[in-house]
Short mmCIF file of C-alpha atoms and ligand atoms in Angstrom, two decimals:
data_model
loop_
_atom_site.label_atom_id
_atom_site.label_comp_id
_atom_site.label_asym_id
_atom_site.label_seq_id
_atom_site.Cartn_x
_atom_site.Cartn_y
_atom_site.Cartn_z
CA UNK A 1 17.38 5.23 -1.67
CA UNK A 2 14.15 4.50 -3.06
CA UNK A 3 11.45 2.56 -1.53
CA UNK A 4 8.93 -0.12 -2.61
CA UNK A 5 5.46 0.83 -0.01
CA UNK A 6 3.43 -2.03 -0.82
CA UNK A 7 4.19 -5.52 -2.69
CA UNK A 8 3.74 -8.91 -2.36
CA UNK A 9 6.05 -11.70 -2.43
CA UNK A 10 4.47 -13.64 -0.77
CA UNK A 11 1.69 -13.99 -3.69
CA UNK A 12 2.31 -17.62 -6.15
CA UNK A 13 3.10 -16.15 -8.48
CA UNK A 14 5.96 -14.17 -6.74
CA UNK A 15 6.98 -16.85 -3.81
CA UNK A 16 9.71 -19.31 -5.46
CA UNK A 17 12.03 -15.82 -6.83
CA UNK A 18 11.89 -13.89 -3.27
CA UNK A 19 15.08 -14.43 -2.75
CA UNK A 20 16.65 -14.02 -5.94
CA UNK A 21 14.22 -10.28 -6.07
CA UNK A 22 15.74 -10.46 -2.12
CA UNK A 23 19.43 -10.30 -3.50
CA UNK A 24 18.72 -7.58 -6.50
CA UNK A 25 17.41 -4.77 -4.56
CA UNK A 26 20.13 -2.63 -3.81
CA UNK A 27 22.39 -2.88 -7.18
CA UNK A 28 18.51 -1.36 -8.52
CA UNK A 29 18.49 0.87 -6.03
CA UNK A 30 16.00 -0.45 -3.46
CA UNK A 31 16.83 0.23 -0.12
CA UNK A 32 13.23 -1.99 1.06
CA UNK A 33 9.86 -3.66 0.60
CA UNK A 34 6.76 -3.42 2.80
CA UNK A 35 5.68 -6.54 2.46
CA UNK A 36 1.25 -5.82 1.86
CA UNK A 37 -0.72 -9.50 3.60
CA UNK A 38 -4.54 -9.67 2.34
CA UNK A 39 -5.78 -11.81 4.96
CA UNK A 40 -5.23 -14.11 8.63
CA UNK A 41 -2.42 -16.36 5.84
CA UNK A 42 -0.61 -14.01 3.26
CA UNK A 43 -0.37 -11.78 6.75
CA UNK A 44 2.00 -13.63 8.64
CA UNK A 45 3.96 -15.09 5.81
CA UNK A 46 4.66 -10.94 5.28
CA UNK A 47 5.76 -11.17 9.50
CA UNK A 48 8.62 -14.24 8.93
CA UNK A 49 9.89 -12.91 5.39
CA UNK A 50 10.37 -9.51 7.78
CA UNK A 51 12.05 -12.09 10.08
CA UNK A 52 14.41 -13.46 7.23
CA UNK A 53 15.38 -10.77 5.47
CA UNK A 54 16.36 -7.36 6.81
CA UNK A 55 15.49 -5.63 3.35
CA UNK A 56 11.39 -6.70 4.03
CA UNK A 57 9.32 -4.93 6.66
CA UNK A 58 5.58 -6.06 7.07
CA UNK A 59 1.67 -4.33 7.01
CA UNK A 60 -1.02 -7.39 8.20
CA UNK A 61 -4.74 -6.75 7.33
CA UNK A 62 -7.57 -8.30 5.83
CA UNK A 63 -8.23 -6.96 2.45
CA UNK A 64 -12.13 -6.22 1.56
CA UNK A 65 -11.73 -9.19 -1.12
CA UNK A 66 -11.13 -11.73 2.20
CA UNK A 67 -13.54 -8.85 4.72
CA UNK A 68 -15.31 -12.33 4.75
CA UNK A 69 -12.91 -14.41 6.32
CA UNK A 70 -12.41 -12.14 8.64
CA UNK A 71 -12.82 -13.80 12.43
CA UNK A 72 -11.34 -13.44 16.24
CA UNK A 73 -8.69 -14.81 14.76
CA UNK A 74 -7.25 -12.85 12.32
CA UNK A 75 -8.40 -9.70 14.77
CA UNK A 76 -6.48 -11.32 17.41
CA UNK A 77 -2.90 -12.27 15.70
CA UNK A 78 -3.00 -8.48 14.22
CA UNK A 79 -3.48 -7.15 17.65
CA UNK A 80 0.02 -8.84 18.48
CA UNK A 81 2.26 -8.67 16.34
CA UNK A 82 1.24 -5.14 15.66
CA UNK A 83 3.69 -5.30 18.10
CA UNK A 84 6.52 -6.51 15.80
CA UNK A 85 9.29 -4.16 15.50
CA UNK A 86 8.94 -4.65 11.64
CA UNK A 87 5.13 -4.70 10.93
CA UNK A 88 4.77 -0.87 10.33
CA UNK A 89 0.97 -0.59 9.44
CA UNK A 90 -2.26 -2.10 9.25
CA UNK A 91 -3.85 -3.34 6.02
CA UNK A 92 -4.62 -3.42 3.38
CA UNK A 93 -8.02 -2.68 4.55
CA UNK A 94 -10.50 -0.80 2.60
CA UNK A 95 -13.59 -0.81 0.26
CA UNK A 96 -13.47 -2.95 -3.15
CA UNK A 97 -17.33 -2.64 -5.16
CA UNK A 98 -15.45 -3.09 -8.28
CA UNK A 99 -14.88 -7.31 -8.04
CA UNK A 100 -17.42 -7.46 -4.88
CA UNK A 101 -16.42 -10.68 -3.44
CA UNK A 102 -17.40 -10.23 -0.21
CA UNK A 103 -21.14 -8.24 0.59
CA UNK A 104 -20.88 -5.05 1.17
CA UNK A 105 -22.39 -4.74 4.26
CA UNK A 106 -19.62 -6.85 5.56
CA UNK A 107 -16.26 -5.25 3.83
CA UNK A 108 -17.66 -1.65 5.28
CA UNK A 109 -17.64 -3.36 9.23
CA UNK A 110 -14.66 -5.35 8.31
CA UNK A 111 -12.94 -2.03 7.41
CA UNK A 112 -14.40 -0.24 10.46
CA UNK A 113 -13.24 -2.68 12.55
CA UNK A 114 -9.24 -2.60 11.27
CA UNK A 115 -9.24 0.52 11.60
CA UNK A 116 -10.44 0.36 15.31
CA UNK A 117 -7.58 -2.21 15.62
CA UNK A 118 -5.03 0.32 13.72
CA UNK A 119 -6.13 2.85 16.10
CA UNK A 120 -5.37 0.18 19.70
CA UNK A 121 -2.34 -1.04 18.36
CA UNK A 122 -0.87 3.23 17.80
CA UNK A 123 0.02 1.95 13.50
CA UNK A 124 -1.13 3.28 10.55
CA UNK A 125 -3.53 2.42 7.59
CA UNK A 126 -2.97 1.43 4.16
CA UNK A 127 -6.20 1.63 2.45
CA UNK A 128 -7.58 -0.19 -1.02
CA UNK A 129 -10.34 1.04 -1.82
CA UNK A 130 -11.49 0.47 -5.37
CA UNK A 131 -14.99 1.67 -6.58
CA UNK A 132 -15.66 2.56 -3.91
CA UNK A 133 -13.98 6.31 -2.52
CA UNK A 134 -17.50 7.86 -1.57
CA UNK A 135 -18.53 5.64 1.07
CA UNK A 136 -14.89 4.86 2.22
CA UNK A 137 -15.26 9.06 2.52
CA UNK A 138 -17.94 8.53 4.89
CA UNK A 139 -16.12 5.72 6.90
CA UNK A 140 -12.73 7.68 7.23
CA UNK A 141 -15.26 10.73 8.82
CA UNK A 142 -16.80 8.39 10.61
CA UNK A 143 -14.21 7.40 12.59
CA UNK A 144 -12.53 10.09 12.39
CA UNK A 145 -10.71 10.81 16.04
CA UNK A 146 -9.43 7.24 15.39
CA UNK A 147 -6.78 7.66 12.53
CA UNK A 148 -4.40 9.63 14.51
CA UNK A 149 -1.21 7.24 13.01
CA UNK A 150 -1.60 8.01 9.45
CA UNK A 151 -3.58 7.05 5.89
CA UNK A 152 -2.09 5.94 3.00
CA UNK A 153 -4.49 5.36 0.18
CA UNK A 154 -2.48 2.51 -2.28
CA UNK A 155 -2.98 2.53 -5.93
CA UNK A 156 -5.17 6.33 -5.76
CA UNK A 157 -7.55 5.47 -8.97
CA UNK A 158 -9.94 9.16 -7.88
CA UNK A 159 -10.94 12.29 -9.53
CA UNK A 160 -9.06 15.35 -8.12
CA UNK A 161 -12.29 16.53 -6.40
CA UNK A 162 -11.96 13.45 -4.44
CA UNK A 163 -8.40 13.88 -3.78
CA UNK A 164 -9.27 17.53 -2.26
CA UNK A 165 -11.64 16.24 0.47
CA UNK A 166 -9.01 13.09 1.18
CA UNK A 167 -6.32 16.05 1.99
CA UNK A 168 -8.98 17.22 4.69
CA UNK A 169 -8.15 13.83 6.38
CA UNK A 170 -3.87 14.22 5.92
CA UNK A 171 -3.99 11.69 4.10
CA UNK A 172 -1.18 10.01 1.95
CA UNK A 173 -1.11 9.09 -1.07
CA UNK A 174 0.59 5.59 -3.35
CA UNK A 175 1.40 6.04 -7.24
CA UNK A 176 2.10 2.67 -8.93
CA UNK A 177 2.46 1.18 -12.28
CA UNK A 178 -0.51 2.40 -12.61
CA UNK A 179 0.05 6.01 -13.64
CA UNK A 180 2.74 4.49 -16.35
CA UNK A 181 -0.46 3.53 -19.23
CA UNK A 182 -1.32 6.31 -21.24
CA UNK A 183 -4.44 7.88 -19.27
CA UNK A 184 -3.75 11.71 -19.50
CA UNK A 185 -6.26 12.19 -16.26
CA UNK A 186 -3.63 10.53 -14.25
CA UNK A 187 -0.65 13.26 -14.71
CA UNK A 188 -3.42 15.35 -13.13
CA UNK A 189 -3.61 13.51 -10.26
CA UNK A 190 -0.46 13.40 -9.90
CA UNK A 191 0.33 17.49 -10.28
CA UNK A 192 -2.51 17.58 -7.61
CA UNK A 193 -0.47 14.92 -5.05
CA UNK A 194 0.52 17.15 -2.20
CA UNK A 195 4.89 17.08 -2.61
CA UNK A 196 4.74 16.08 0.77
CA UNK A 197 2.15 12.98 0.57
CA UNK A 198 2.97 11.06 -1.94
CA UNK A 199 4.68 7.53 -2.23
CA UNK A 200 5.96 5.03 -4.89
CA UNK A 201 4.56 1.63 -4.73
CA UNK A 202 4.54 -1.31 -7.16
CA UNK A 203 1.92 -4.04 -6.02
CA UNK A 204 3.84 -6.52 -7.66
CA UNK A 205 3.03 -8.79 -8.67
CA UNK A 206 0.33 -6.70 -10.51
CA UNK A 207 -0.23 -3.09 -11.62
CA UNK A 208 3.12 -3.72 -14.14
CA UNK A 209 4.53 -0.75 -15.18
CA UNK A 210 5.09 -0.16 -19.25
CA UNK A 211 7.53 -1.04 -20.58
CA UNK A 212 7.01 -4.73 -18.91
CA UNK A 213 3.06 -4.47 -19.06
CA UNK A 214 1.66 -8.11 -19.17
CA UNK A 215 4.44 -10.01 -17.51
CA UNK A 216 4.60 -10.08 -13.87
CA UNK A 217 5.05 -6.57 -11.65
CA UNK A 218 7.96 -6.68 -9.29
CA UNK A 219 9.42 -4.28 -6.27
CA UNK A 220 12.55 -2.49 -7.98
CA UNK A 221 10.87 -2.44 -11.04
CA UNK A 222 9.76 0.91 -8.92
CA UNK A 223 12.68 2.09 -10.92
CA UNK A 224 9.85 3.44 -13.24
CA UNK A 225 6.86 4.60 -11.98
CA UNK A 226 9.14 7.12 -9.45
CA UNK A 227 11.16 7.87 -13.91
CA UNK A 228 6.85 9.18 -15.18
CA UNK A 229 6.13 11.20 -12.07
CA UNK A 230 9.92 13.48 -12.52
CA UNK A 231 8.85 12.82 -16.78
CA UNK A 232 4.97 14.67 -15.98
CA UNK A 233 6.73 17.03 -13.23
CA UNK A 234 9.69 17.77 -15.63
CA UNK A 235 11.95 17.45 -12.60
CA UNK A 236 15.16 15.53 -11.82
CA UNK A 237 14.36 12.05 -10.71
CA UNK A 238 16.57 12.33 -7.13
CA UNK A 239 13.53 14.78 -6.40
CA UNK A 240 11.72 11.88 -6.71
CA UNK A 241 13.69 8.94 -4.79
CA UNK A 242 14.20 12.03 -2.03
CA UNK A 243 10.56 13.23 -1.46
CA UNK A 244 8.46 9.96 -1.59
CA UNK A 245 11.07 8.44 0.75
CA UNK A 246 10.84 11.72 3.29
CA UNK A 247 7.73 10.96 3.18
CA UNK A 248 7.45 7.27 3.79
CA UNK A 249 9.55 7.75 6.72
CA UNK A 250 7.83 10.33 7.79
CA UNK A 251 4.31 7.59 8.05
CA UNK A 252 5.33 4.27 8.57
CA UNK A 253 7.09 6.31 11.24
CA UNK A 254 8.90 2.07 13.01
CA UNK A 255 10.26 2.36 9.70
CA UNK A 256 14.24 1.95 11.60
CA UNK A 257 17.63 0.84 8.93
NI1 LIG B 1 -1.93 -5.06 -2.63
#
């Protein structure tokens, strides 16, 4: 069985198709999907969806794009619902200097505050980092004592060298559709990620893998990510399915089927 560790079925592009998508997960080999919030409302939606469907789990938090809207109400909601059975982690949180949709100082502050929050509630963190790996690493290192519940770097897109630094913090890495785009450097990164630290994801509706690039991504396309990793590592896809499944269970210790 496989798990899509990162999707956004509450994005407006997928919302009308939620039921249809969830109903075909099993026949596509998926045991479940992790629905990731990006602000207060989408986190509430993620919790609600996880309560409606057995196959859906929730990850709640404020994305760096929305850091400027993070407030006490958001913090209180995340703190309260972190106790929910199907809320597995705090995310996606982090830094995005590519779009800079929130001021960088606000992004940093909100990132740090949510690391503290995750520590308080005893949950792992799911990170979104874009063009900000060095600053993210500095913040993580400064908060090392609060990172005892696990770290997942979603859509890892930096170098092998940077990977070594994050390995020191015992990070997990989720790979998605981007690895199917033509770029040999990505194969190096796939090879460099420790086998017991690798997870799979879609980030749907974004990051649609080849050959569906240009269309809307959906969770069951995660199969194409498995195929690509298996091809690069030259192993049977069952090896990748098994390893990523075990890694997902180890990191998200509240996950329970
Ligand atoms: Ni995402």
